[in-house]
Coordinates of C-alpha atoms in Angstrom, one line a residue:
M663 CA -13.8 -5.7 35.0
S664 CA -11.7 -7.0 32.1
E665 CA -11.4 -5.0 28.8
S666 CA -13.3 -6.2 25.9
V667 CA -11.2 -6.7 22.7
F668 CA -14.6 -7.0 20.7
A669 CA -17.3 -4.5 19.4
D670 CA -20.7 -5.0 18.0
S671 CA -19.7 -3.2 14.7
I672 CA -16.3 -4.5 13.8
V673 CA -15.5 -1.7 11.1
Q674 CA -16.9 1.6 12.1
N675 CA -14.7 3.8 10.0
L676 CA -14.0 4.0 6.2
L677 CA -10.3 4.8 7.0
D678 CA -10.1 1.6 9.2
T679 CA -7.9 0.0 6.2
D680 CA -4.4 -0.2 4.8
F681 CA -3.2 3.1 3.2
Y682 CA -2.0 1.5 0.0
K683 CA -5.6 0.7 -0.8
L684 CA -6.3 4.4 -1.1
T685 CA -3.1 5.2 -3.2
M686 CA -3.9 2.2 -5.5
M687 CA -7.4 3.6 -5.6
Q688 CA -6.3 7.0 -6.7
A689 CA -4.1 5.3 -9.8
V690 CA -7.2 3.3 -10.7
L691 CA -9.4 6.1 -10.7
H692 CA -6.9 8.1 -13.0
N693 CA -6.0 5.4 -15.4
Y694 CA -8.5 2.4 -15.1
P695 CA -11.8 3.5 -14.0
N696 CA -13.6 1.1 -16.2
V697 CA -11.7 -1.9 -15.5
E698 CA -13.7 -5.0 -14.0
V699 CA -12.2 -7.4 -11.6
E700 CA -13.2 -10.7 -9.7
W701 CA -11.8 -11.6 -6.5
E702 CA -12.4 -14.5 -4.1
F703 CA -11.7 -15.1 -0.4
R704 CA -9.7 -18.0 0.4
C705 CA -8.9 -19.6 3.9
R706 CA -5.6 -21.3 3.2
N707 CA -5.8 -24.0 5.9
H708 CA -9.6 -24.7 4.9
E709 CA -11.0 -24.0 8.5
D710 CA -14.5 -24.4 8.6
L711 CA -16.1 -21.0 8.7
R712 CA -19.6 -21.9 7.8
P713 CA -21.0 -21.3 11.3
Y714 CA -19.9 -17.6 11.1
L715 CA -21.6 -17.0 7.7
N716 CA -24.6 -14.9 9.1
D717 CA -22.5 -12.9 11.6
I718 CA -19.9 -12.2 8.7
R719 CA -22.8 -11.2 6.3
L720 CA -24.1 -9.0 9.0
Q721 CA -20.9 -7.0 9.4
I722 CA -20.3 -6.7 5.7
E723 CA -23.9 -5.2 5.4
R724 CA -22.9 -2.8 7.8
L725 CA -20.0 -1.4 5.7
A726 CA -22.7 0.4 3.4
E727 CA -23.5 2.5 6.3
L728 CA -20.0 4.2 6.2
S729 CA -18.7 7.5 4.7
L730 CA -16.0 9.9 5.4
S731 CA -16.7 12.9 7.7
A732 CA -15.5 16.4 6.7
D733 CA -12.8 16.2 9.4
Q734 CA -11.6 12.8 8.0
L735 CA -11.4 14.4 4.4
S736 CA -9.6 17.3 5.8
S737 CA -7.0 15.1 7.3
L738 CA -6.3 13.4 3.9
E739 CA -6.2 16.8 2.2
R740 CA -3.1 17.2 4.0
I741 CA -1.3 14.5 2.0
S742 CA 0.2 16.2 -0.8
F743 CA 0.0 13.6 -3.4
L744 CA -3.8 12.7 -2.8
K745 CA -5.4 14.8 -5.5
P746 CA -8.6 17.0 -5.2
D747 CA -10.6 15.0 -7.7
F748 CA -9.8 11.8 -5.9
L749 CA -10.7 13.4 -2.5
R750 CA -13.9 14.5 -3.9
F751 CA -14.6 11.0 -5.2
L752 CA -13.7 9.6 -1.9
G753 CA -16.1 12.0 -0.1
L754 CA -18.9 10.5 -2.2
F755 CA -17.6 6.9 -1.9
R756 CA -20.0 4.3 -0.3
F757 CA -19.5 0.4 -0.2
N758 CA -22.0 -1.1 -2.8
L759 CA -23.1 -4.4 -1.5
R760 CA -24.2 -5.5 -4.9
Y761 CA -20.5 -6.2 -5.9
I762 CA -19.9 -8.8 -2.9
H763 CA -21.6 -12.2 -2.5
T764 CA -21.4 -14.6 0.6
G765 CA -22.5 -18.1 0.8
V766 CA -21.3 -21.8 1.1
E767 CA -20.1 -23.4 -1.7
D768 CA -18.5 -27.1 -2.0
G769 CA -18.7 -27.2 1.7
E770 CA -16.8 -24.0 2.4
L771 CA -17.4 -20.4 3.1
F772 CA -17.1 -18.2 0.1
I773 CA -17.0 -14.5 -0.4
R774 CA -16.7 -13.2 -3.9
L775 CA -16.3 -9.7 -5.2
R776 CA -17.1 -8.7 -8.7
G777 CA -17.4 -5.3 -10.3
P778 CA -15.5 -1.9 -11.2
W779 CA -12.0 -2.1 -9.7
L780 CA -12.5 1.3 -8.6
H781 CA -15.7 0.3 -6.6
V782 CA -14.3 -2.9 -5.3
I783 CA -10.9 -2.2 -4.2
L784 CA -11.7 -0.8 -0.5
F785 CA -13.6 -4.0 0.2
E786 CA -10.6 -6.2 0.8
V787 CA -9.0 -5.2 3.9
P788 CA -12.3 -4.9 6.0
M789 CA -13.7 -8.1 4.6
L790 CA -10.7 -9.9 6.0
A791 CA -10.7 -8.0 9.1
I792 CA -14.4 -9.1 9.6
V793 CA -13.7 -12.5 8.9
S794 CA -10.9 -12.8 11.4
E795 CA -12.7 -11.0 14.2
V796 CA -16.0 -12.8 13.8
R797 CA -14.2 -16.1 14.2
N798 CA -12.0 -15.1 17.0
R799 CA -15.0 -13.6 18.8
A800 CA -16.6 -17.0 18.5
R801 CA -13.5 -19.1 19.5
Y802 CA -11.8 -17.0 21.9
P803 CA -14.4 -14.9 23.8
H804 CA -12.4 -14.8 26.9
I805 CA -9.4 -12.9 25.5
T806 CA -8.9 -9.5 27.1
L807 CA -6.7 -6.5 26.0
E808 CA -4.5 -7.1 29.3
T809 CA -3.7 -10.4 27.7
A810 CA -2.7 -9.1 24.4
R811 CA -0.8 -6.1 26.1
E812 CA 1.3 -8.5 28.3
Q813 CA 2.3 -10.5 25.1
L814 CA 3.4 -7.4 23.5
Y815 CA 5.6 -6.4 26.6
R816 CA 7.1 -9.7 26.6
K817 CA 8.3 -9.2 23.1
F818 CA 9.6 -5.6 24.1
D819 CA 11.6 -7.2 27.0
W820 CA 13.3 -9.7 24.6
L821 CA 14.1 -7.3 22.2
S822 CA 15.7 -5.0 24.9
A823 CA 17.6 -7.9 26.2
N824 CA 19.1 -9.0 22.8
A825 CA 19.8 -5.9 21.1
S826 CA 22.2 -3.0 22.0
L827 CA 20.9 0.5 22.6
E828 CA 22.9 1.6 19.1
E829 CA 20.8 -1.1 17.4
L830 CA 17.4 -0.3 18.9
S831 CA 18.1 3.5 17.9
E832 CA 18.3 2.1 14.2
L833 CA 15.8 -0.7 14.1
Q834 CA 12.6 0.6 12.4
V835 CA 9.5 -1.0 12.9
A836 CA 5.9 -0.4 11.6
D837 CA 2.6 -2.1 12.1
F838 CA 1.2 -3.8 9.0
G839 CA -1.5 -5.8 11.0
T840 CA -4.9 -4.8 10.0
R841 CA -6.3 -7.5 7.7
R842 CA -5.6 -10.5 9.8
R843 CA -5.8 -8.8 13.3
F844 CA -7.4 -10.5 16.4
S845 CA -9.8 -7.7 16.6
Y846 CA -9.9 -3.7 16.1
G847 CA -9.5 -3.4 19.9
V848 CA -6.3 -5.4 19.8
Q849 CA -4.9 -3.5 17.0
E850 CA -5.6 -0.1 18.5
E851 CA -4.0 -1.2 21.8
V852 CA -0.9 -2.7 20.0
V853 CA -0.4 0.6 18.0
N854 CA -0.7 2.8 21.1
V855 CA 1.6 0.7 23.1
L856 CA 4.2 0.6 20.1
K857 CA 4.1 4.6 19.9
H858 CA 4.7 4.9 23.6
D859 CA 6.9 2.2 24.7
F860 CA 8.5 0.2 21.8
P861 CA 12.2 0.1 22.6
G862 CA 13.4 0.5 19.0
R863 CA 12.1 3.1 16.4
F864 CA 8.3 2.8 15.9
V865 CA 7.7 4.5 12.5
G866 CA 4.0 4.2 12.0
T867 CA 1.0 2.0 10.9
S868 CA -0.5 1.1 7.6
N869 CA -4.0 1.6 9.0
V870 CA -5.1 5.1 8.0
H871 CA -7.7 5.6 11.0
L872 CA -5.2 4.4 13.7
A873 CA -2.3 6.6 12.1
R874 CA -4.7 9.6 12.2
K875 CA -5.6 8.7 16.1
I876 CA -1.8 8.6 17.0
D877 CA -0.9 11.7 15.0
M878 CA 1.5 9.8 12.6
K879 CA 1.6 9.2 8.7
P880 CA 0.0 6.3 7.3
L881 CA 2.4 3.9 5.8
G882 CA 2.3 2.1 2.4
T883 CA 2.7 2.4 -1.4
M884 CA 1.5 -0.3 -3.5
A885 CA 0.3 -4.0 -3.2
H886 CA 0.8 -7.1 -5.3
E887 CA -2.7 -6.2 -6.7
W888 CA -1.2 -3.4 -8.7
I889 CA 1.5 -5.3 -10.5
M890 CA -0.7 -8.5 -10.9
A891 CA -3.6 -6.2 -12.5
H892 CA -1.1 -5.3 -15.1
Q893 CA -0.3 -8.9 -15.9
Q894 CA -3.8 -9.0 -17.3
L895 CA -4.2 -5.5 -18.5
G896 CA -1.4 -5.6 -21.0
P897 CA -1.1 -7.9 -24.2
R898 CA 2.3 -9.4 -23.0
L899 CA 3.3 -10.8 -19.4
I900 CA 6.9 -9.8 -20.3
D901 CA 6.0 -6.1 -20.3
S902 CA 3.6 -6.1 -17.2
Q903 CA 6.0 -5.1 -14.6
I904 CA 7.1 -2.0 -16.7
A905 CA 3.8 -0.9 -17.4
A906 CA 2.8 -1.1 -13.7
L907 CA 6.0 0.7 -12.6
D908 CA 5.7 3.3 -15.3
C909 CA 2.0 3.9 -14.5
W910 CA 2.9 4.4 -10.8
V911 CA 5.7 6.9 -11.6
R912 CA 3.2 9.0 -13.8
E913 CA 0.6 9.1 -11.1
Y914 CA 2.9 9.9 -8.1
R915 CA 6.1 11.6 -9.8
G916 CA 8.7 10.2 -7.8
L917 CA 6.7 10.0 -4.5
L918 CA 5.5 6.7 -2.8
G919 CA 8.6 4.8 -4.2
I920 CA 8.7 1.5 -2.7
A921 CA 8.2 -1.3 -5.2
L922 CA 7.1 -5.0 -4.9
T923 CA 9.6 -7.4 -6.5
D924 CA 8.1 -10.8 -6.2
C925 CA 4.7 -10.8 -8.5
I926 CA 6.8 -12.9 -11.1
T927 CA 10.5 -13.5 -9.7
T928 CA 12.9 -11.3 -8.2
D929 CA 15.4 -11.8 -11.2
A930 CA 12.6 -10.8 -13.6
F931 CA 11.7 -7.8 -11.6
L932 CA 15.3 -6.6 -11.4
G933 CA 15.7 -7.2 -15.3
D934 CA 13.0 -4.5 -15.7
F935 CA 14.3 -2.4 -12.8
D936 CA 16.5 -0.3 -14.9
L937 CA 18.5 2.8 -14.1
Y938 CA 15.4 5.0 -14.7
F939 CA 13.3 3.2 -12.1
A940 CA 16.1 2.6 -9.8
K941 CA 16.6 6.3 -9.6
L942 CA 12.8 7.4 -9.4
F943 CA 11.9 4.7 -6.6
D944 CA 13.3 5.0 -3.1
G945 CA 13.4 1.2 -2.6
L946 CA 12.0 -2.3 -2.7
R947 CA 9.8 -4.4 -0.6
H948 CA 10.3 -8.1 0.4
D949 CA 7.3 -10.3 0.8
S950 CA 8.4 -13.8 0.0
G951 CA 11.4 -15.9 -0.1
D952 CA 14.7 -15.7 1.7
P953 CA 14.9 -12.1 2.9
V954 CA 18.9 -11.7 3.2
Q955 CA 19.5 -13.7 -0.3
W956 CA 16.8 -11.2 -1.8
A957 CA 18.7 -8.1 -0.2
E958 CA 21.9 -9.2 -1.5
K959 CA 20.4 -9.3 -5.0
A960 CA 19.1 -5.7 -4.5
I961 CA 22.2 -4.5 -3.2
A962 CA 24.2 -6.0 -6.0
H963 CA 21.7 -4.5 -8.6
Y964 CA 22.1 -1.1 -7.1
H965 CA 25.8 -1.3 -7.4
K966 CA 25.7 -2.4 -10.9
L967 CA 23.6 0.6 -11.7
G968 CA 26.2 2.9 -10.2
I969 CA 23.7 4.0 -7.2
D970 CA 25.1 3.9 -3.6
P971 CA 22.6 1.5 -1.9
L972 CA 22.7 3.5 1.3
S973 CA 20.7 6.0 -0.6
K974 CA 18.0 3.4 -0.8
T975 CA 15.6 1.5 1.5
L976 CA 14.5 -2.1 1.7
V977 CA 11.3 -2.7 3.4
F978 CA 10.6 -6.5 4.8
S979 CA 6.9 -7.4 5.4
D980 CA 7.0 -11.3 5.1
S981 CA 5.9 -13.2 8.0
L982 CA 8.1 -11.0 10.4
T983 CA 8.8 -11.3 14.1
L984 CA 11.0 -9.0 16.0
P985 CA 13.7 -11.7 16.4
R986 CA 13.6 -12.4 12.6
S987 CA 13.7 -8.5 12.1
L988 CA 16.8 -8.0 14.2
E989 CA 18.5 -11.0 12.4
I990 CA 17.9 -9.3 8.9
F991 CA 18.8 -5.9 10.4
R992 CA 22.1 -7.1 11.5
A993 CA 23.0 -9.2 8.2
L994 CA 22.4 -5.7 6.2
R995 CA 23.3 -3.0 8.8
G996 CA 25.6 -0.5 7.5
R997 CA 25.0 -1.6 3.6
I998 CA 21.4 -0.4 2.9
N999 CA 18.7 1.2 4.8
V1000 CA 16.2 -1.4 6.0
S1001 CA 12.6 -1.2 7.5
F1002 CA 10.2 -3.8 8.9
G1003 CA 6.4 -4.3 8.4
I1004 CA 5.1 -6.7 11.0
G1005 CA 1.7 -7.9 10.7
T1006 CA -0.1 -10.9 12.6
N1007 CA 2.9 -11.4 14.9
L1008 CA 1.9 -8.0 16.6
T1009 CA -1.9 -8.0 16.2
C1010 CA -2.8 -11.6 16.4
D1011 CA 0.0 -13.2 18.5
I1012 CA -1.9 -14.0 21.8
P1013 CA -1.1 -17.2 23.9
G1014 CA -3.7 -19.9 23.0
V1015 CA -4.8 -18.2 19.6
E1016 CA -4.4 -19.8 16.3
P1017 CA -4.1 -16.8 13.9
M1018 CA -6.2 -17.2 10.6
S1019 CA -4.4 -17.9 7.3
I1020 CA -6.8 -15.8 4.9
V1021 CA -6.3 -14.0 1.7
R1022 CA -7.9 -12.4 -1.3
K1023 CA -7.1 -13.9 -4.5
N1024 CA -7.6 -12.7 -8.2
D1025 CA -9.8 -14.7 -10.1
G1026 CA -10.0 -12.3 -13.2
L1027 CA -9.9 -8.9 -14.8
Q1028 CA -11.7 -7.7 -17.7
R1029 CA -10.6 -4.4 -19.7
P1030 CA -13.5 -2.2 -21.2
A1031 CA -14.6 -3.2 -24.8
R1032 CA -12.8 -1.5 -27.6
G1033 CA -13.9 2.1 -28.0
E1034 CA -14.5 2.5 -24.4
D1035 CA -12.7 5.4 -22.6
L1036 CA -9.7 4.0 -20.5
R1037 CA -8.8 7.1 -18.8

């Protein structure tokens, strides 16, 4: 009997999310607990998702049943930079369905999130994973774990045939594939296979629950969400990146030091990324544009500041494949440390399957009225 890749309840665990949602959530709790946000689901290729509305709505409603167990909280307590007050808050946290709205608008499925940033922030990843899996279950019910596993081993075979043993010993790859995965079952299988059989260096997963299952640390620091929020929180756009980085530094005191550079432009970011930030942050993350050209700018910037690039790390996460990762690795090897976070190409690259192009977009952010407590 073939192994099913689908489950009745798609998200069964509050920690079935990306780690950077928790790290940003802690920073929001301590700095912006009263800020209101409005987010909207977008399907970039305008695929008709209306037939799946009822199933999506049912799965979203089930999120309200989730809470952290004492054992899960205990595992988070071992992460030194997650503070006791945040963990107490997380232990009480429940998804509040009044902040999420679903329906059909202008002939398309809409999902809109509106409410306190602190209480809305964790909806994004499970929401996207739910949409993806509901649609895949309807369109590709015949897919099995064996099909997904065989495709992954074909990728491994290609990598082993095209990279030297020395290159493989240095090639660091992580799973960043939660939000647009084919299904939870496929992602779980992918992560297990990566841990045991990946020919390069598998360094972990961004999925907190799966990291816990395979006894590895979850990976992630901040998302575009953090820096983009500061574009609306502050009075001037020109000051927004410095404000976002400075707040992050105050929250994590030199830990979680990988910064995103592309919320405005890379040049604008590097203009703000002075010696102070360059020393405090461990490195930078690339998520759009030409990766090698971007890396050359980053390396030149470190040299300009008198910092050895080999003391820093560049993380690449933009639509990666293993061949593309190897190409970037070879272009930069020996000049700066590199690591690769691969998403859809690991968790939704199955023969005959068209992955979804879905995102969550910012529609607005509102500060508390004057006189309200911002801390």
